[in-house]
Every structure is written in C-alpha cells, then in structure tokens.
Amino acid sequence: MFTATGDDWADRAAALRLHTRMFIDGEWVEGSAEPLTPISPRDGRRLPEISAASADDVDRAVRSARRAFESGSWSALAPRERGQRLLAFAQRIHDAAEELALTISLEMGKPIREALQTEMRAVVNCLRWYGEAADKILDELPVTAPNSLALVTREPAGVVAAVVPWNFPLTMTAWKLAPALAVGNSVILKPAEHSTYSALRLAELAYESGIPAGVLNVVPGAGHVAGRALGEHTDVDVVTFTGSPEVGRRFLGYSAASNGKRVWPELGGKTASVVLPDADLERAVRATADGCFYNQGQMCTASSRLLVPKAQRDRALELAAEAAMATRPADPFAVSTSMGAIVSEKQLAAIAGFVERAAAEGGEVAAGSADRYEAVKGGSYFAPAVIGVTPTFEVARREVFGPVLSVIAYDDVDDAIAIANGTEFGLAAALWSNDLNAVHTLSRRLRAGVVWVNCFEEGDMTIPFGGVKGSGFGRDKSLHAIDKFTDLKTTWIELA
Ligand code: NAP
Ligand code: MG
C-alpha cells in the first residue's frame, strides 16, 4: 500500500471518472458561475470543465451547512460515533488512495510516487489521528468556592469554511477537515482551482462513510468569487485558510467587513537553513537542496535560503549545484520520477522571472536557468536553479514557490540570525550543528513557528504546524488545531 508500481498510470489517468459538479447537501449540483477549465500541467492537455460556484451557490452551501449543524445529525452525535465515522472515512480514502493520488498527479503535476507515498499516507494518517482523538478531548472543571460549580466546555464553532491551496491539495484539506469535523462542525470546502477533482472525490467518500448531507459541502470556483463569498458570508463562523499572504490578508478584510468571523491564516514562507561551522556541510547542503526542490519547490516550508559561513560559501554553492543537476524533472506518471511538473504556465513564468531578475541583479547562477525544461511535450517543467546571492536580492527575500535555492554567506552567528529573521515571513527554519548550546540558544532566536535541527521536514500529527509574522498565526495538526474550531463555554452553577 502507498507504493506506486506499474507503468500504466497514463492509461489509468485517461480512464479516471472525474467529478465536475459542486457537492452540496449530499448531491451533485450545477454551479451558476463561469465554469473552471483546468489544464493538466503534465502535458498541457485540457481536462473536463468544472461547474463553479457563484456567491448565490455559496449561500446555498452555507445554508445547507447551517441546517445540518442545527439538525444535530453530526454536531449532536456522541464524539465516539463521530470518531468512528472519521475512521471509516480514512479507510475509504486508504482504499481509494491510488485513484486519488493519480487525480492529484493529473491536476497539479506531482509525481505519482510522491502523491501516493507522501500525500495519501499523510491524509489517511491525519483523518485516523483525529478520528481516534474525537472522544479523548477533555473539558475542564476549575476549582471554585464550595457553593459553586464551574464547567468549562468546548462547543463546536458551527459553520467552518476551509479555503486551501493546490500544492498538497488533500493534505491541506485533511488538516482542516479532520479537526473541524471531529468536534462536530459543518464544513464548506473551497478547493484551489488547480486541484478541484480530488476534493470532489473526497467529499463523495466522506458522504459514503456516514458523514451526513450538508456536513461537508464542496464549492469549486474562482478564489475571488467563491472564496470571497465564503469570506464575506455573515453565517460562516470560522475561516481556516492556507495560501498566499496576500489572499490570507484579504480574508481578514472580508471578516472585518462582514461578521467578524474568526480567520486562521496559514501563509507563505522563506525558510532559512542555517549551517553552523561545525556541521557536516555536505549533509546539510544536500538536505537543504532536497527540501527546496521537493514538490517542484512548491512548498510553504521550502528551504529556499541556504546560509553558510563565508569560508564555506564556494564549496556550498558547488554542492548545491551538484544536487540541483542531479534532480531532473520527468513524467509525473512514471514511478521513478521524483520531480514532476509545475502547477501551471503562469506559475512557471513567475518562477523563471525570479531567476532572470536574480541573474540581472548580479547573482551567481551555479545551476539552472530561466528556461523551461521539456520533460513531457506540452507540459510545464522547470529544472532546479541554485544562485549565489546576498540577503538583499529579491530572490532571497520573496517567496518563489518553485525550485530555486539562494545560497548566502554570513559573517558570524549574529549575522546568520539577522539574515534568517530578515524576511517578512516566519514559518520554518533549520539549524545544522552538533553544538548543544548553539542549537538551543539559536533555535530560541529564530523567529519561526517550526525549527528543524539536523533534519528537515520531520514531524508527525502530534505536533502543531504554523508560523509567525507574515506567515500567519493559524496552527494545523495536533490537539491545538481543535482550538480553532471550538468555542469555550462557561457554565456557572450556584449551589444551594
Ligand atoms: P492562493 O493564491 O492564496 O490561493 C489559496 C486559496 O485561496 C485558493 O483556493 C484560491 O482559489 C483562494 N483565493 C484566491 N484568491 C482569492 C480571493 N481573492 N478571495 C478568496 N479566496 C481566494 O495560494 P496558492 O497559490 O494556491 O498557494 C500558494 C501559497 O500557499 C504560497 O504562498 C504558500 O506558501 C502557501 N502555503 C502555505 C502553507 C502553510 O501551511 N503555511 C501550505 C501550503 C501552501 P483559486 O485557486 O481560485 O485561486
Ligand atoms: Mg494563487
């Protein structure tokens, strides 16, 4: 399971049955907005049109979600029963993992191997984890005066809107759905335009697992139409969002202009990987390059800045360039492929622009170029680039969301920390050293929600994930995510 084998993935993709309508109240319905016209980045082929939600359609989905919530069909179930159904949902996803992985690969270009091995495994794990946690969440009974009894209980927030990106389409979705559903909310999911088919199939599996009509509605559509309508709806209680800083801030604005709903933004990043002089340079560079190129660089945590001591800069640049040159984009449907297609032509052009401007600014391009790469005819591919720069370069400050690694030299540890903390973001950082004191003191000084020491991208469902500063303040995973989707109620009883 979760291992991609065989060479018939293209045939299997051609035979996929893709859903193309909205899923509201347990039914497939046509949307009334301009349909989506997806293109597979693998080969530029047009995929079936998807019916899209207008603001009125979103309103219909919100009313359905509210009705379901008020009916108690899900919100009033015993937590153990909700947990059981989430486990059943996880099992159905497990059983459909190959089909879902292939759908993701087709729609956003991720290699089938990664879609199955990493993404689908993470989705199943996440749903299982919250399914198991559903009846293990405790309320509080604070100690008060003898003639009183105070209960602090958690209540589901109500109607939750989840607006997610395409880079880990089902993982991001599971991170939102699982905790929100575990505690009894109704959820409306607005998938990214580039990853809608997989979201629609997920909704069907949820429904088949006993998650009642209206409890999970999916509204495909354009961000500025369907996403915005959710953000502005006065009967949505919570927005949980993963995406770009720009859109995340828009949601805060939608909230302010409507009902003051809670918005949980989880936004971009510009992860610095700080290599201290005592570290194994080769190992650190290799892990940093892999962390930057993984998922075609379309990672909020991508280790896009490698910070090395001045004396080791040239060697680091050389090692990083070797790692880049060893990573060639290839057909996402071949099981040996580790780097697939860039999500869209637009994204490809944006990435190329960063490399072009970095070169024009005087960056030392040690690997790659601004040119596209042809792995499959008609597809959108980009070979990794490594560029020696200083911290003020555009490519060293802005999120590229593509396989472009900036290598930066630092003078001393204080300089390294200043550079690492010197962007608008604060999602993740990495430190490479075996000096116990340096590891502890420096990880405290790094302004990031996640610090990896002598590793990259490690973690599991028990730990929270999210950032500080411009990376937003929402936290996914772990029991902390439950806080986003519940309200605390105090019941004070005066005893006679
Ligand atoms: P995005 O453009 O911000 O889109 C995210 C979602 O918001 C999509 O569903 C999008 O719909 C929707 N949207 C777009 N414009 C909107 C608007 N005006 N109003 C309401 N909704 C709107 O981000 P993306 O390009 O999909 O993903 C890349 C970004 O996500 C990067 O910045 C990355 O760092 C971040 N990210 C963060 C994390 C994390 O956990 N912190 C994880 C993964 C990705 P459309 O598809 O229709 O545009
Ligand atoms: Mg976008």
Coordinates of C-alpha atoms and ligand atoms in Angstrom, one line a residue:
M1 CA 0.0 0.0 0.0
F2 CA 1.1 3.6 -0.7
T3 CA 3.8 2.3 -3.1
A4 CA 3.5 3.2 -6.7
T5 CA 4.3 0.4 -9.1
G6 CA 3.5 -0.4 -12.7
D7 CA 3.8 1.6 -15.9
D8 CA 0.1 2.1 -16.9
W9 CA -0.6 5.3 -14.9
A10 CA -1.3 7.3 -18.1
D11 CA -3.9 4.7 -19.2
R12 CA -5.4 4.7 -15.8
A13 CA -5.5 8.5 -15.8
A14 CA -7.4 8.5 -19.1
A15 CA -9.9 6.2 -17.5
L16 CA -10.4 8.2 -14.4
R17 CA -14.0 9.2 -13.6
L18 CA -13.7 12.9 -12.6
H19 CA -16.4 14.7 -10.8
T20 CA -17.2 18.1 -12.3
R21 CA -20.1 19.5 -10.2
M22 CA -20.5 21.1 -6.8
F23 CA -21.3 18.8 -3.9
I24 CA -24.0 20.4 -1.7
D25 CA -26.3 18.7 0.8
G26 CA -25.2 15.3 -0.4
E27 CA -25.9 15.9 -4.0
W28 CA -24.1 16.9 -7.2
V29 CA -25.4 20.2 -8.4
E30 CA -24.5 22.6 -11.2
G31 CA -23.0 25.9 -10.2
S32 CA -24.0 29.2 -11.9
A33 CA -20.6 30.9 -12.2
E34 CA -18.3 30.7 -15.2
P35 CA -17.0 27.1 -15.3
L36 CA -13.4 26.2 -14.5
T37 CA -11.3 25.0 -17.4
P38 CA -8.4 23.0 -15.9
I39 CA -5.3 22.1 -17.8
S40 CA -3.1 19.2 -16.8
P41 CA 0.5 20.6 -16.3
R42 CA 1.8 17.2 -17.2
D43 CA 1.2 17.7 -20.9
G44 CA -0.9 20.8 -21.3
R45 CA -4.0 18.7 -22.0
R46 CA -7.4 20.2 -21.3
L47 CA -9.3 18.4 -18.6
P48 CA -13.1 18.3 -18.2
E49 CA -14.8 21.6 -17.4
I50 CA -15.9 22.0 -13.8
S51 CA -19.0 23.7 -12.8
A52 CA -18.2 26.7 -10.5
A53 CA -20.0 28.3 -7.6
S54 CA -21.3 31.9 -7.6
A55 CA -22.0 33.9 -4.5
D56 CA -25.6 32.6 -4.6
D57 CA -24.3 29.0 -4.8
V58 CA -22.0 29.6 -1.9
D59 CA -25.0 30.9 0.1
R60 CA -26.9 27.7 -0.7
A61 CA -23.9 25.7 0.6
V62 CA -23.8 27.8 3.8
R63 CA -27.5 27.4 4.4
S64 CA -27.2 23.6 3.9
A65 CA -24.2 23.5 6.3
R66 CA -26.1 25.5 8.9
R67 CA -29.2 23.3 8.6
A68 CA -27.1 20.2 9.1
F69 CA -25.4 21.8 12.1
E70 CA -28.7 22.8 13.7
S71 CA -30.2 19.4 13.0
G72 CA -27.6 17.7 15.2
S73 CA -27.2 14.9 12.5
W74 CA -23.4 15.3 13.1
S75 CA -23.0 18.0 15.7
A76 CA -25.0 16.2 18.3
L77 CA -23.6 12.7 17.8
A78 CA -21.6 11.1 20.6
P79 CA -17.9 12.1 20.0
R80 CA -17.1 8.4 19.8
E81 CA -19.6 7.9 16.9
R82 CA -18.1 10.9 15.0
G83 CA -14.7 9.4 15.6
Q84 CA -15.8 6.0 14.2
R85 CA -17.1 7.7 11.0
L86 CA -13.9 9.6 10.6
L87 CA -12.0 6.3 10.8
A88 CA -14.4 4.8 8.2
F89 CA -13.7 7.9 6.0
A90 CA -9.9 7.3 6.5
Q91 CA -10.4 3.7 5.4
R92 CA -12.3 4.6 2.3
I93 CA -9.5 7.1 1.4
H94 CA -7.0 4.4 2.1
D95 CA -8.8 2.0 -0.3
A96 CA -9.1 4.8 -3.0
A97 CA -5.5 6.0 -2.4
E98 CA -4.2 5.1 -5.9
E99 CA -7.1 6.8 -7.7
L100 CA -6.8 9.9 -5.5
A101 CA -3.1 10.1 -5.9
L102 CA -3.5 9.8 -9.7
T103 CA -6.1 12.5 -9.7
I104 CA -3.7 14.9 -7.8
S105 CA -0.9 14.0 -10.1
L106 CA -3.0 14.7 -13.2
E107 CA -4.4 18.0 -11.9
M108 CA -1.3 19.6 -10.3
G109 CA 1.7 17.7 -11.7
K110 CA 3.1 16.0 -8.6
P111 CA 4.9 12.7 -9.3
I112 CA 2.6 9.7 -8.7
R113 CA 5.1 8.2 -6.4
E114 CA 5.0 11.2 -4.1
A115 CA 1.3 11.7 -4.4
L116 CA 0.8 8.2 -3.1
Q117 CA 3.7 7.6 -0.8
T118 CA 3.7 11.0 0.9
E119 CA 0.5 12.8 0.3
M120 CA -2.1 10.0 0.6
R121 CA -0.3 8.5 3.5
A122 CA -0.5 11.8 5.3
V123 CA -4.2 12.3 4.5
V124 CA -5.1 8.8 5.9
N125 CA -2.9 9.4 9.0
C126 CA -4.4 12.7 9.7
L127 CA -8.0 11.5 9.5
R128 CA -7.2 8.5 11.6
W129 CA -5.5 10.6 14.2
Y130 CA -8.4 13.0 14.7
G131 CA -10.9 10.0 14.4
E132 CA -9.1 8.4 17.3
A133 CA -8.8 11.7 19.2
A134 CA -12.5 12.6 18.9
D135 CA -13.6 11.0 22.2
K136 CA -10.4 11.8 24.1
I137 CA -10.8 15.5 24.3
L138 CA -11.4 16.6 27.9
D139 CA -13.4 19.6 29.2
E140 CA -12.4 21.5 32.4
L141 CA -13.8 21.8 35.9
P142 CA -11.9 24.5 37.6
V143 CA -11.8 24.5 41.4
T144 CA -14.1 27.2 42.7
A145 CA -15.7 28.1 46.0
P146 CA -17.6 25.2 47.7
N147 CA -21.0 26.7 46.9
S148 CA -20.4 26.8 43.2
L149 CA -19.7 24.6 40.3
A150 CA -18.0 25.9 37.1
L151 CA -17.9 23.9 33.9
V152 CA -15.7 25.0 31.0
T153 CA -16.8 23.1 28.0
R154 CA -15.9 23.2 24.3
E155 CA -18.6 23.7 21.8
P156 CA -18.2 23.4 18.0
A157 CA -18.0 26.8 16.4
G158 CA -20.7 26.0 13.8
V159 CA -20.1 26.5 10.1
V160 CA -16.5 26.4 9.1
A161 CA -15.2 27.5 5.6
A162 CA -11.9 25.8 4.5
V163 CA -10.1 27.5 1.7
V164 CA -7.0 25.6 0.6
P165 CA -4.1 25.6 -2.0
W166 CA -3.1 23.1 -4.6
N167 CA 0.4 22.2 -3.6
F168 CA -0.6 19.5 -1.1
P169 CA -4.3 19.6 -2.0
L170 CA -5.6 16.7 0.1
T171 CA -3.1 17.0 2.9
M172 CA -4.1 20.7 3.5
T173 CA -7.7 19.7 3.2
A174 CA -7.4 16.9 5.7
W175 CA -5.6 19.2 8.2
K176 CA -8.6 21.4 8.1
L177 CA -11.5 18.9 7.8
A178 CA -10.4 16.4 10.3
P179 CA -10.2 18.6 13.5
A180 CA -13.2 20.7 12.4
L181 CA -15.4 17.6 11.8
A182 CA -14.1 15.7 14.9
V183 CA -15.6 18.3 17.2
G184 CA -19.0 18.5 15.3
N185 CA -18.8 21.4 12.9
S186 CA -20.2 21.6 9.4
V187 CA -17.6 22.4 6.8
I188 CA -17.7 24.1 3.4
L189 CA -14.5 23.4 1.3
K190 CA -13.3 25.7 -1.4
P191 CA -10.5 23.8 -3.1
A192 CA -7.9 25.6 -5.3
E193 CA -8.9 25.8 -9.0
H194 CA -5.9 23.5 -9.8
S195 CA -7.0 20.7 -7.5
T196 CA -10.7 20.5 -7.6
Y197 CA -11.3 17.0 -8.9
S198 CA -9.6 15.4 -5.9
A199 CA -11.6 17.5 -3.5
L200 CA -14.9 16.5 -5.1
R201 CA -14.0 12.8 -4.9
L202 CA -13.0 13.3 -1.2
A203 CA -16.5 14.7 -0.5
E204 CA -18.1 11.7 -2.0
L205 CA -16.0 9.3 0.1
A206 CA -17.0 11.3 3.2
Y207 CA -20.6 11.0 2.4
E208 CA -20.3 7.3 1.8
S209 CA -18.6 7.0 5.2
G210 CA -21.6 8.2 7.1
I211 CA -20.8 11.9 7.3
P212 CA -24.4 13.3 6.7
A213 CA -25.6 15.5 4.0
G214 CA -24.7 19.2 4.4
V215 CA -21.9 18.4 6.9
L216 CA -19.2 18.6 4.1
N217 CA -20.1 20.7 1.1
V218 CA -17.6 21.4 -1.7
V219 CA -17.9 24.6 -3.7
P220 CA -15.5 24.6 -6.6
G221 CA -14.8 28.0 -8.1
A222 CA -12.6 31.0 -8.6
G223 CA -11.0 32.4 -5.4
H224 CA -12.2 35.9 -6.0
V225 CA -15.8 34.7 -6.4
A226 CA -16.4 31.5 -4.3
G227 CA -13.6 32.1 -1.8
R228 CA -14.6 35.7 -1.4
A229 CA -18.3 34.8 -0.9
L230 CA -17.3 32.5 1.9
G231 CA -15.1 35.1 3.5
E232 CA -17.9 37.7 3.4
H233 CA -20.8 35.4 4.3
T234 CA -22.4 36.5 7.6
D235 CA -23.4 33.0 8.6
V236 CA -19.9 31.5 8.4
D237 CA -18.3 31.3 11.8
V238 CA -14.7 30.4 11.1
V239 CA -12.5 30.6 8.0
T240 CA -9.5 28.3 8.0
F241 CA -7.1 29.2 5.2
T242 CA -3.9 28.1 3.7
G243 CA -2.4 30.0 0.9
S244 CA -0.6 33.2 0.0
P245 CA 0.0 36.1 2.3
E246 CA -1.9 38.4 0.0
V247 CA -5.1 36.3 0.0
G248 CA -4.8 35.5 3.7
R249 CA -4.9 39.2 4.5
R250 CA -7.9 39.6 2.2
F251 CA -9.7 37.1 4.4
L252 CA -9.0 39.2 7.4
G253 CA -10.5 42.1 5.5
Y254 CA -13.6 40.1 4.5
S255 CA -14.1 39.2 8.1
A256 CA -13.8 42.8 9.2
A257 CA -16.3 43.9 6.6
S258 CA -18.9 41.2 7.4
N259 CA -19.5 39.5 10.7
G260 CA -16.0 39.5 12.4
K261 CA -15.7 35.7 11.9
R262 CA -12.5 34.1 13.1
V263 CA -9.9 33.7 10.3
W264 CA -7.0 31.4 10.7
P265 CA -4.3 32.2 8.1
E266 CA -1.5 29.8 7.4
L267 CA 0.6 31.6 4.8
G268 CA 3.9 31.5 2.9
G269 CA 7.4 31.1 4.0
K270 CA 11.1 31.8 3.2
T271 CA 12.8 29.1 5.2
A272 CA 16.4 29.7 6.1
S273 CA 18.6 26.6 6.6
V274 CA 21.5 27.8 8.8
V275 CA 24.6 25.7 8.6
L276 CA 27.0 26.4 11.6
P277 CA 30.8 26.0 11.1
D278 CA 30.9 22.6 13.0
A279 CA 28.2 21.0 10.9
D280 CA 28.6 18.3 8.2
L281 CA 28.4 20.7 5.3
E282 CA 27.7 18.0 2.6
R283 CA 24.8 16.5 4.5
A284 CA 23.3 19.9 5.4
V285 CA 23.5 21.2 1.8
R286 CA 22.0 18.0 0.4
A287 CA 19.1 18.1 2.8
T288 CA 18.6 21.8 2.2
A289 CA 18.6 21.3 -1.6
D290 CA 16.2 18.4 -1.3
G291 CA 14.0 20.5 0.9
C292 CA 14.0 23.3 -1.6
F293 CA 13.3 21.2 -4.7
Y294 CA 10.8 18.8 -3.2
N295 CA 7.3 19.1 -4.7
Q296 CA 8.9 21.1 -7.5
G297 CA 9.7 23.7 -4.9
Q298 CA 6.0 24.5 -4.4
M299 CA 6.2 24.2 -0.6
C300 CA 5.4 26.8 2.0
T301 CA 8.3 25.4 4.0
A302 CA 10.7 25.1 1.1
S303 CA 14.3 25.6 2.4
S304 CA 14.9 28.3 -0.2
R305 CA 17.8 30.0 1.6
L306 CA 21.0 28.2 2.5
L307 CA 23.0 30.2 5.0
V308 CA 26.7 29.2 5.3
P309 CA 29.8 30.6 6.9
K310 CA 31.7 32.8 4.5
A311 CA 34.7 30.4 4.3
Q312 CA 32.4 27.6 3.2
R313 CA 30.3 29.6 0.7
D314 CA 32.0 28.5 -2.5
R315 CA 32.0 24.8 -1.6
A316 CA 28.3 25.0 -0.5
L317 CA 27.4 26.6 -3.8
E318 CA 29.2 23.8 -5.7
L319 CA 27.5 21.1 -3.6
A320 CA 24.1 22.7 -4.0
A321 CA 24.6 23.0 -7.8
E322 CA 25.5 19.3 -7.9
A323 CA 22.3 18.4 -6.1
A324 CA 20.3 20.6 -8.5
M325 CA 21.9 19.0 -11.5
A326 CA 21.1 15.5 -10.2
T327 CA 17.4 16.5 -9.9
R328 CA 15.7 16.4 -13.3
P329 CA 12.0 16.9 -13.9
A330 CA 10.4 13.9 -15.5
D331 CA 6.9 12.5 -16.3
P332 CA 4.8 12.6 -13.2
F333 CA 3.2 9.3 -14.2
A334 CA 6.5 7.4 -14.2
V335 CA 7.0 5.7 -10.9
S336 CA 10.8 6.5 -10.9
T337 CA 10.1 10.3 -11.1
S338 CA 10.9 12.4 -8.1
M339 CA 10.3 15.9 -9.6
G340 CA 7.2 16.5 -11.7
A341 CA 5.5 19.4 -13.3
I342 CA 5.0 23.0 -12.1
V343 CA 1.3 23.5 -11.4
S344 CA 0.6 26.0 -14.3
E345 CA 2.2 28.0 -17.1
K346 CA 1.6 31.1 -15.0
Q347 CA 3.5 29.7 -12.1
L348 CA 6.3 28.5 -14.4
A349 CA 6.6 32.0 -15.8
A350 CA 6.7 33.5 -12.3
I351 CA 9.5 31.2 -11.2
A352 CA 11.5 31.9 -14.4
G353 CA 11.1 35.6 -13.7
F354 CA 12.8 35.2 -10.3
V355 CA 15.8 33.5 -11.9
E356 CA 16.0 36.1 -14.6
R357 CA 15.9 39.0 -12.3
A358 CA 18.4 37.4 -9.9
A359 CA 20.9 37.0 -12.7
A360 CA 20.3 40.6 -13.8
E361 CA 20.9 41.7 -10.2
G362 CA 24.3 40.0 -10.4
G363 CA 23.5 36.7 -8.8
E364 CA 25.9 33.8 -9.4
V365 CA 23.8 31.2 -11.2
A366 CA 25.5 27.9 -10.4
A367 CA 22.8 25.6 -11.7
G368 CA 19.7 26.0 -13.8
S369 CA 18.5 28.9 -15.9
A370 CA 15.3 30.8 -16.6
D371 CA 14.4 28.4 -19.4
R372 CA 11.6 25.9 -19.3
Y373 CA 12.5 22.2 -19.3
E374 CA 10.9 19.7 -21.6
A375 CA 10.1 16.5 -19.7
V376 CA 6.8 15.7 -21.4
K377 CA 5.7 17.6 -24.5
G378 CA 3.3 20.4 -23.8
G379 CA 3.9 20.2 -20.0
S380 CA 5.1 22.9 -17.6
Y381 CA 8.5 21.9 -16.3
F382 CA 11.4 23.7 -14.6
A383 CA 14.8 22.3 -13.7
P384 CA 16.1 23.4 -10.2
A385 CA 18.3 26.5 -10.0
V386 CA 20.9 27.5 -7.5
I387 CA 22.0 31.1 -7.2
G388 CA 24.7 32.7 -5.0
V389 CA 23.3 36.0 -3.7
T390 CA 23.3 38.4 -0.8
P391 CA 20.3 38.9 1.5
T392 CA 19.0 42.0 -0.2
F393 CA 18.4 40.2 -3.5
E394 CA 14.7 39.9 -4.5
V395 CA 15.1 36.1 -4.8
A396 CA 16.4 35.9 -1.2
R397 CA 13.5 37.9 0.2
R398 CA 10.4 36.9 -1.7
E399 CA 8.7 33.5 -1.8
V400 CA 9.4 31.9 -5.2
F401 CA 7.3 28.8 -4.8
G402 CA 9.5 27.0 -7.2
P403 CA 12.8 25.0 -7.1
V404 CA 15.1 28.0 -6.7
L405 CA 17.7 27.9 -4.0
S406 CA 19.5 31.1 -2.8
V407 CA 23.0 30.5 -1.2
I408 CA 24.0 33.2 1.1
A409 CA 27.2 33.7 3.1
Y410 CA 27.2 35.0 6.7
D411 CA 30.0 36.6 8.8
D412 CA 29.2 35.3 12.3
V413 CA 26.3 33.7 14.2
D414 CA 24.6 37.1 14.9
D415 CA 24.7 37.9 11.2
A416 CA 23.3 34.5 10.4
I417 CA 20.3 35.0 12.8
A418 CA 19.7 38.5 11.4
I419 CA 19.6 37.2 7.9
A420 CA 17.4 34.2 8.8
N421 CA 15.0 36.5 10.6
G422 CA 15.3 39.3 8.0
T423 CA 12.3 38.5 5.8
E424 CA 8.6 39.2 6.3
F425 CA 8.0 35.5 6.9
G426 CA 8.4 33.2 9.9
L427 CA 7.1 29.8 9.0
A428 CA 10.1 27.5 9.4
A429 CA 13.8 27.4 9.9
A430 CA 16.5 24.8 10.0
L431 CA 19.7 24.6 12.0
W432 CA 22.7 22.4 11.4
S433 CA 25.1 21.9 14.3
N434 CA 26.1 19.4 17.0
D435 CA 27.0 22.2 19.5
L436 CA 24.3 21.7 22.2
N437 CA 24.5 25.3 23.4
A438 CA 24.4 26.8 19.9
V439 CA 21.4 24.6 19.0
H440 CA 19.4 25.7 22.0
T441 CA 20.3 29.4 22.1
L442 CA 19.9 29.8 18.3
S443 CA 16.7 28.0 17.9
R444 CA 15.2 30.3 20.5
R445 CA 16.4 33.3 18.5
L446 CA 14.9 32.1 15.2
R447 CA 11.6 33.7 14.6
A448 CA 9.7 30.8 13.1
G449 CA 6.8 28.6 14.0
V450 CA 8.9 25.4 13.4
V451 CA 12.6 24.9 13.8
W452 CA 14.2 21.7 12.5
V453 CA 17.6 20.8 13.9
N454 CA 19.8 18.4 11.9
C455 CA 16.8 17.4 9.9
F456 CA 14.3 18.8 7.5
E457 CA 10.5 18.4 7.2
E458 CA 10.4 16.0 10.1
G459 CA 7.3 15.7 12.3
D460 CA 4.0 13.9 12.8
M461 CA 0.4 14.5 13.7
T462 CA 1.2 15.1 17.4
I463 CA 2.9 18.5 16.8
P464 CA 1.4 21.8 15.7
F465 CA 2.4 23.4 12.4
G466 CA 2.2 27.1 11.5
G467 CA 4.1 30.3 11.5
V468 CA 4.7 33.7 13.0
K469 CA 4.9 37.2 11.4
G470 CA 3.8 37.3 7.8
S471 CA 3.4 33.6 7.7
G472 CA 0.1 33.9 9.7
F473 CA -0.9 32.6 13.0
G474 CA -3.1 29.6 12.4
R475 CA -1.9 26.2 13.6
D476 CA -2.7 22.9 11.9
K477 CA -2.2 19.4 13.3
S478 CA -2.2 18.2 16.9
L479 CA -4.8 18.9 19.5
H480 CA -4.1 22.6 19.3
A481 CA -5.9 22.7 15.9
I482 CA -9.1 21.8 17.8
D483 CA -8.9 25.3 19.4
K484 CA -9.5 26.9 16.1
F485 CA -12.9 25.2 15.6
T486 CA -14.4 25.3 19.1
D487 CA -15.7 28.0 21.5
L488 CA -15.2 27.8 25.2
K489 CA -18.4 27.9 27.2
T490 CA -18.5 28.6 30.9
T491 CA -21.5 27.4 32.9
W492 CA -21.5 28.7 36.5
I493 CA -23.9 27.0 38.9
E494 CA -24.6 28.5 42.3
L495 CA -25.3 25.6 44.7
A496 CA -27.9 26.0 47.5
Ligands
NAP1 P1 -3.5 31.4 -3.1 O1 -3.5 32.0 -4.4 O2 -3.5 32.3 -1.9 O3 -4.8 30.5 -3.1 C1 -5.2 29.8 -1.9 C2 -6.7 29.6 -2.0 O4 -7.4 30.9 -1.9 C3 -7.2 29.0 -3.3 O5 -8.3 28.2 -3.0 C4 -7.6 30.2 -4.1 O6 -8.6 30.0 -5.1 C5 -8.2 31.1 -3.0 N1 -8.3 32.5 -3.4 C6 -7.5 33.2 -4.3 N2 -7.9 34.5 -4.4 C7 -8.9 34.7 -3.5 C8 -9.6 35.8 -3.1 N3 -9.4 37.0 -3.7 N4 -10.6 35.6 -2.2 C9 -10.8 34.4 -1.6 N5 -10.1 33.3 -1.9 C10 -9.1 33.4 -2.9 O7 -2.4 30.4 -2.8 P2 -1.9 29.3 -3.8 O8 -1.2 30.0 -5.0 O9 -2.9 28.3 -4.1 O10 -0.8 28.5 -2.9 C11 0.5 29.0 -2.7 C12 0.6 29.8 -1.4 O11 0.2 28.9 -0.3 C13 2.0 30.1 -1.1 O12 2.2 31.4 -0.5 C14 2.4 29.0 0.0 O13 3.4 29.4 0.8 C15 1.1 28.9 0.7 N6 1.1 27.7 1.5 C16 1.1 27.7 2.9 C17 1.1 26.5 3.6 C18 1.1 26.6 5.1 O14 0.7 25.6 5.8 N7 1.5 27.7 5.7 C19 1.0 25.3 3.0 C20 0.9 25.3 1.6 C21 0.9 26.5 0.9 P3 -8.0 29.9 -6.6 O15 -7.4 28.5 -6.8 O16 -9.3 30.0 -7.4 O17 -7.1 31.0 -6.9
MG2 MG -2.9 31.8 -6.4

